[in-house]
Amino acid sequence: MTTISLSGHEVRAAVSMREAIDAVRRGFVGLANGEFEMPTRTALRDGRFLVMSVHHRATESAMIKTLSVNFERVPAITGTVVWSTLDRLDHLIADAGAVTTLRTGAAVGVATDLLAAPDADRLTLIGAGGQAADQVRAVHTVRPLRHLTIVNTDTGRAHALADTLRAELDGTEIHTATDPASAVADAHIVCCATPATSPLFPESALPAQVHVNAIGAFRPTMRELPDELLATSSVIVDELAAVLEESGEIIHALRAGAITQNDLTELGTALTADPPAERGKRTVFKTVGVAVQDWALARLLADKFLG
């Protein structure tokens, strides 16, 4: 029996963002087609400890991820991803922090490619934490960016992220800001990646046509988006059961009567719809993160390292 253990650096060296996006897209389509057995994740201590699992029937493979989340720690996310199959003894163990940031970025890349205007090239990123860079990398992969604004109350963190991304995004004009409402006013795409517990901006601050990704709020006590935005947008979610249990924005908007469950479309369904999801107006992608995303990255790694 062989067990391959991969560090965060090894995970990133092995998987490009384009590969991650393509793999996660296939995973969501497979989820819509009923290929997976995926229970809602276990959350302990109000989401400080998470356990996620999924089984892919066709390949007889399974992925289990355990992690801890502490936004006062660097890195905020630590843990392990374990991949196994029924037909072999070999296992793969990978750093959960790297897998999580990559697969979350990849899901945003999938949704942005589906929903954002084809010529969208102005991104406002709210948040400069551990997930932020991969949000930008994913959006840039599907919509090459001409302009990026990084919004964070800690200007030092915003400037540090800007310096990192300037080295990667040749030709992209990068600025920093501290006020989310003014920073989203001329955005084509907005990415929210914060631990906020109240909306980051009012609905009225956004332009008439914009695509918004919200990844930060993964517990009912957290919330990045206002009810009014959800009520006036096409809302795509990663998985209905997951957001109904965990997404503070969705739970709040449902209880307020701003939206109904019928207003929510799963990403896999939107990807396989004919005609495809509508662009050219306000769209929102809300994700709390589901195990099929981690499975998609783990399968890529298993193919590369286990053969």
Coordinates of C-alpha atoms in Angstrom, one line a residue, residues 38-44 46-53 67 103 196 214-224 237-252 254-255 264 286-291 293-294:
M38 CA -22.8 13.6 -0.9
P39 CA -24.2 14.2 2.6
T40 CA -24.3 17.8 4.0
R41 CA -21.1 18.4 5.8
T42 CA -20.7 18.1 9.6
A43 CA -20.0 21.5 11.3
L44 CA -18.8 21.7 14.8
D46 CA -20.3 26.9 14.7
G47 CA -18.2 25.9 11.7
R48 CA -14.8 26.1 13.3
F49 CA -14.3 22.4 12.5
L50 CA -15.7 20.9 9.3
V51 CA -15.9 17.4 7.9
M52 CA -16.9 16.9 4.3
S53 CA -17.3 13.6 2.4
L67 CA -10.3 21.0 8.5
R103 CA -11.5 24.6 -5.5
A196 CA -18.7 39.5 7.5
A214 CA -20.0 35.5 -2.6
I215 CA -17.8 32.9 -0.9
G216 CA -17.1 34.2 2.6
A217 CA -20.3 33.5 4.6
F218 CA -20.4 29.7 5.2
R219 CA -22.4 29.7 8.4
P220 CA -26.0 31.0 9.2
T221 CA -24.4 33.7 11.5
M222 CA -22.4 35.1 8.5
R223 CA -23.7 37.4 5.7
E224 CA -22.1 39.4 2.9
V237 CA -26.0 28.4 -5.6
D238 CA -23.6 25.5 -5.4
E239 CA -26.1 23.1 -3.8
L240 CA -29.6 23.9 -2.5
A241 CA -29.4 21.7 0.6
A242 CA -26.1 23.2 1.6
V243 CA -27.1 26.8 1.3
L244 CA -30.4 26.3 3.0
E245 CA -28.5 24.9 6.0
E246 CA -25.4 27.1 6.0
S247 CA -25.7 30.3 4.0
G248 CA -26.5 33.3 6.2
E249 CA -27.5 35.4 3.1
I250 CA -29.9 32.8 1.7
I251 CA -31.4 32.0 5.1
H252 CA -32.0 35.7 5.9
L254 CA -35.9 33.5 2.7
R255 CA -37.0 34.4 6.2
L264 CA -32.5 29.5 -6.4
K286 CA -23.5 32.0 -3.7
T287 CA -21.3 29.2 -2.5
V288 CA -20.7 27.7 0.9
G289 CA -18.4 25.0 -0.6
V290 CA -19.5 21.4 -1.2
A291 CA -17.4 18.2 -1.2
Q293 CA -15.3 20.5 -5.4
D294 CA -12.7 18.9 -3.2

